[in-house]
mmCIF file of C-alpha atoms in Angstrom:
data_model
loop_
_atom_site.group_PDB
_atom_site.id
_atom_site.type_symbol
_atom_site.label_atom_id
_atom_site.label_comp_id
_atom_site.label_asym_id
_atom_site.label_seq_id
_atom_site.Cartn_x
_atom_site.Cartn_y
_atom_site.Cartn_z
ATOM 1 C CA MET D 1 -14.639 -11.914 21.690
ATOM 2 C CA GLU D 2 -11.494 -13.641 20.577
ATOM 3 C CA LYS D 3 -11.836 -16.226 17.847
ATOM 4 C CA ILE D 4 -10.407 -19.681 18.477
ATOM 5 C CA TYR D 5 -8.944 -21.412 15.430
ATOM 6 C CA ASN D 6 -8.983 -25.179 15.716
ATOM 7 C CA GLU D 7 -6.800 -27.012 13.249
ATOM 8 C CA SER D 8 -8.932 -30.143 12.944
ATOM 9 C CA ASP D 9 -12.055 -28.076 12.436
ATOM 10 C CA ILE D 10 -10.377 -26.055 9.691
ATOM 11 C CA ARG D 11 -9.165 -29.250 7.985
ATOM 12 C CA TYR D 12 -12.711 -30.637 8.234
ATOM 13 C CA ASP D 13 -14.107 -27.376 6.664
ATOM 14 C CA TYR D 14 -11.685 -27.681 3.727
ATOM 15 C CA ARG D 15 -12.671 -31.294 3.148
ATOM 16 C CA LYS D 16 -16.305 -30.090 2.893
ATOM 17 C CA LEU D 17 -15.292 -27.305 0.585
ATOM 18 C CA THR D 18 -13.350 -29.596 -1.754
ATOM 19 C CA LYS D 19 -16.242 -32.107 -1.865
ATOM 20 C CA LEU D 20 -18.678 -29.252 -2.560
ATOM 21 C CA LEU D 21 -16.539 -28.019 -5.476
ATOM 22 C CA ILE D 22 -16.296 -31.503 -6.905
ATOM 23 C CA GLU D 23 -20.093 -31.874 -6.564
ATOM 24 C CA ARG D 24 -20.715 -28.581 -8.307
ATOM 25 C CA GLY D 25 -18.054 -29.033 -10.989
ATOM 26 C CA MET D 26 -16.294 -25.841 -9.966
ATOM 27 C CA THR D 27 -12.582 -25.043 -10.067
ATOM 28 C CA ILE D 28 -10.423 -23.070 -7.735
ATOM 29 C CA THR D 29 -6.931 -21.435 -7.696
ATOM 30 C CA THR D 30 -4.988 -19.435 -5.231
ATOM 31 C CA MET D 31 -2.149 -16.898 -5.181
ATOM 32 C CA GLU D 32 -0.848 -16.873 -1.653
ATOM 33 C CA SER D 33 1.785 -14.821 -0.016
ATOM 34 C CA ALA D 34 1.239 -14.713 3.762
ATOM 35 C CA THR D 35 -0.274 -18.273 3.791
ATOM 36 C CA SER D 36 2.539 -19.618 1.524
ATOM 37 C CA GLY D 37 0.339 -22.228 -0.076
ATOM 38 C CA GLN D 38 -1.521 -23.441 3.060
ATOM 39 C CA ILE D 39 -4.985 -22.937 1.436
ATOM 40 C CA ALA D 40 -4.062 -24.909 -1.666
ATOM 41 C CA SER D 41 -2.594 -27.562 0.563
ATOM 42 C CA LEU D 42 -5.797 -27.766 2.629
ATOM 43 C CA ILE D 43 -7.806 -28.183 -0.617
ATOM 44 C CA THR D 44 -5.545 -31.016 -1.854
ATOM 45 C CA ASP D 45 -5.791 -32.937 1.446
ATOM 46 C CA THR D 46 -9.026 -34.400 0.054
ATOM 47 C CA GLU D 47 -9.115 -37.191 -2.431
ATOM 48 C CA GLY D 48 -10.399 -36.050 -5.824
ATOM 49 C CA SER D 49 -9.101 -32.520 -5.423
ATOM 50 C CA SER D 50 -7.263 -32.687 -8.759
ATOM 51 C CA ALA D 51 -10.692 -32.188 -10.348
ATOM 52 C CA VAL D 52 -11.017 -28.790 -8.659
ATOM 53 C CA LEU D 53 -7.581 -27.276 -7.886
ATOM 54 C CA LYS D 54 -6.281 -26.136 -11.284
ATOM 55 C CA GLY D 55 -3.004 -24.802 -9.865
ATOM 56 C CA ALA D 56 -1.760 -22.239 -7.395
ATOM 57 C CA PHE D 57 0.991 -19.746 -6.894
ATOM 58 C CA VAL D 58 3.096 -19.053 -3.789
ATOM 59 C CA THR D 59 4.251 -15.472 -4.431
ATOM 60 C CA TYR D 60 6.137 -14.632 -1.251
ATOM 61 C CA CYS D 61 8.083 -11.651 -2.683
ATOM 62 C CA ASN D 62 6.821 -8.788 -4.777
ATOM 63 C CA GLU D 63 8.826 -9.849 -7.833
ATOM 64 C CA ALA D 64 6.959 -13.162 -7.825
ATOM 65 C CA LYS D 65 3.588 -11.418 -7.686
ATOM 66 C CA ILE D 66 4.549 -9.273 -10.641
ATOM 67 C CA MET D 67 5.835 -12.274 -12.570
ATOM 68 C CA GLN D 68 2.358 -13.896 -12.097
ATOM 69 C CA GLY D 69 0.380 -10.927 -13.335
ATOM 70 C CA VAL D 70 -0.007 -8.502 -10.394
ATOM 71 C CA PRO D 71 0.634 -4.995 -11.862
ATOM 72 C CA ALA D 72 3.708 -3.369 -10.366
ATOM 73 C CA GLU D 73 1.799 -0.089 -10.183
ATOM 74 C CA ILE D 74 -0.635 -1.594 -7.708
ATOM 75 C CA LEU D 75 2.179 -2.635 -5.372
ATOM 76 C CA GLU D 76 3.825 0.788 -5.731
ATOM 77 C CA LYS D 77 0.598 2.730 -5.119
ATOM 78 C CA TYR D 78 -1.066 0.704 -2.404
ATOM 79 C CA THR D 79 1.836 -1.438 -1.032
ATOM 80 C CA VAL D 80 1.959 -5.199 -0.915
ATOM 81 C CA TYR D 81 -0.234 -5.118 2.171
ATOM 82 C CA SER D 82 -3.542 -3.882 0.745
ATOM 83 C CA LYS D 83 -6.982 -4.972 -0.480
ATOM 84 C CA GLU D 84 -5.956 -3.784 -3.937
ATOM 85 C CA THR D 85 -3.017 -6.154 -3.987
ATOM 86 C CA ALA D 86 -5.162 -9.052 -2.701
ATOM 87 C CA GLU D 87 -7.699 -8.335 -5.454
ATOM 88 C CA ALA D 88 -5.028 -8.178 -8.118
ATOM 89 C CA MET D 89 -3.613 -11.487 -6.866
ATOM 90 C CA ALA D 90 -7.073 -13.210 -6.995
ATOM 91 C CA LYS D 91 -7.769 -11.792 -10.462
ATOM 92 C CA ALA D 92 -4.333 -12.817 -11.785
ATOM 93 C CA CYS D 93 -4.590 -16.462 -10.636
ATOM 94 C CA VAL D 94 -8.202 -16.783 -11.964
ATOM 95 C CA LYS D 95 -7.079 -15.374 -15.354
ATOM 96 C CA THR D 96 -4.079 -17.728 -15.531
ATOM 97 C CA TYR D 97 -5.988 -20.941 -14.612
ATOM 98 C CA GLU D 98 -9.378 -19.936 -15.962
ATOM 99 C CA ALA D 99 -10.986 -21.040 -12.714
ATOM 100 C CA ASN D 100 -14.395 -20.296 -11.272
ATOM 101 C CA ILE D 101 -12.835 -19.184 -7.915
ATOM 102 C CA GLY D 102 -9.609 -17.339 -7.299
ATOM 103 C CA ILE D 103 -8.202 -16.468 -3.889
ATOM 104 C CA GLY D 104 -5.444 -13.882 -3.250
ATOM 105 C CA VAL D 105 -3.876 -13.497 0.258
ATOM 106 C CA THR D 106 -1.372 -11.003 1.462
ATOM 107 C CA GLY D 107 -0.521 -9.732 4.966
ATOM 108 C CA THR D 108 1.848 -9.889 7.838
ATOM 109 C CA MET D 109 1.922 -12.786 10.258
ATOM 110 C CA GLY D 110 3.789 -12.643 13.545
ATOM 111 C CA ASN D 111 6.551 -10.186 12.798
ATOM 112 C CA ILE D 112 7.267 -7.055 10.797
ATOM 113 C CA ASP D 113 8.455 -7.707 7.246
ATOM 114 C CA PRO D 114 12.033 -6.494 6.953
ATOM 115 C CA ALA D 115 11.591 -5.856 3.193
ATOM 116 C CA ASN D 116 8.438 -3.645 3.881
ATOM 117 C CA PRO D 117 8.803 -2.423 7.446
ATOM 118 C CA GLU D 118 6.620 0.718 6.867
ATOM 119 C CA ALA D 119 3.683 -1.166 5.466
ATOM 120 C CA SER D 120 3.558 -4.348 7.555
ATOM 121 C CA VAL D 121 1.632 -4.599 10.764
ATOM 122 C CA PRO D 122 1.673 -8.017 12.416
ATOM 123 C CA GLY D 123 -1.719 -9.700 12.275
ATOM 124 C CA GLN D 124 -3.090 -7.620 9.445
ATOM 125 C CA VAL D 125 -4.221 -9.755 6.504
ATOM 126 C CA TYR D 126 -5.947 -8.858 3.284
ATOM 127 C CA PHE D 127 -7.529 -11.354 1.052
ATOM 128 C CA ALA D 128 -9.788 -11.314 -1.948
ATOM 129 C CA ILE D 129 -12.078 -13.876 -3.574
ATOM 130 C CA VAL D 130 -13.128 -13.837 -7.224
ATOM 131 C CA LEU D 131 -16.189 -15.953 -7.646
ATOM 132 C CA ASN D 132 -17.652 -16.320 -11.208
ATOM 133 C CA GLY D 133 -15.963 -13.077 -12.232
ATOM 134 C CA LYS D 134 -17.005 -10.896 -9.190
ATOM 135 C CA VAL D 135 -14.242 -9.847 -6.844
ATOM 136 C CA GLN D 136 -14.723 -9.043 -3.176
ATOM 137 C CA SER D 137 -12.003 -8.104 -0.747
ATOM 138 C CA TYR D 138 -11.707 -8.616 2.974
ATOM 139 C CA TYR D 139 -9.514 -7.469 5.867
ATOM 140 C CA VAL D 140 -8.867 -9.288 9.137
ATOM 141 C CA GLU D 141 -6.780 -8.512 12.140
ATOM 142 C CA LEU D 142 -5.579 -11.640 13.859
ATOM 143 C CA VAL D 143 -4.670 -11.777 17.512
ATOM 144 C CA PRO D 144 -1.199 -13.113 18.065
ATOM 145 C CA GLN D 145 -0.932 -16.812 17.283
ATOM 146 C CA PRO D 146 1.500 -19.259 18.842
ATOM 147 C CA THR D 147 3.105 -20.425 15.566
ATOM 148 C CA ARG D 148 3.415 -19.576 11.930
ATOM 149 C CA LEU D 149 1.214 -22.573 11.073
ATOM 150 C CA ALA D 150 -1.433 -21.228 13.526
ATOM 151 C CA TYR D 151 -1.460 -17.915 11.651
ATOM 152 C CA LYS D 152 -1.776 -19.664 8.265
ATOM 153 C CA LEU D 153 -4.667 -21.848 9.519
ATOM 154 C CA ALA D 154 -6.393 -18.811 11.067
ATOM 155 C CA VAL D 155 -6.258 -16.996 7.672
ATOM 156 C CA ALA D 156 -7.439 -20.189 5.929
ATOM 157 C CA LYS D 157 -10.438 -20.291 8.227
ATOM 158 C CA GLU D 158 -11.300 -16.649 7.497
ATOM 159 C CA VAL D 159 -11.023 -17.313 3.768
ATOM 160 C CA TYR D 160 -13.195 -20.480 4.023
ATOM 161 C CA ASP D 161 -15.933 -18.525 5.974
ATOM 162 C CA ALA D 162 -15.939 -15.676 3.438
ATOM 163 C CA LEU D 163 -16.043 -18.066 0.531
ATOM 164 C CA MET D 164 -18.885 -20.198 1.968
ATOM 165 C CA GLU D 165 -20.961 -17.091 2.551
ATOM 166 C CA ARG D 166 -20.772 -16.369 -1.178
ATOM 167 C CA MET D 167 -21.289 -19.916 -2.475
#
């Protein structure tokens, strides 16, 4: 069955998440590539989010990932589109910001990445969540979405669902 991603529902979910983090006194950070900051943006749409979002990285190119603490060897060995890279991204942002939760997202949205054509498959997304020091990675295959924003929101929903299962 094909999943339907509804923007207003996703925005509502992230308001609930931000309020829950505020209530629990927990902090969160992201290192986003494919979603280019969409998850951090959704978190900050709720008043009081400055208490929970310590900072975030948009690392669209490999050099940016490496600059923010992702080991170059991981990118070389597993490619930028891998669970290992997503895990390294989540670990790196948690370490930098000393947050309770770190989210790393990498993948290919609607088209093949010209910089990594052999490794990119449209709709394949890897993400990882570090929660209180424990990392878990995930893989999703998205059906074609009508816009880039729709892809980003779909990934944000998948991340939200996975995080809420662990909270």
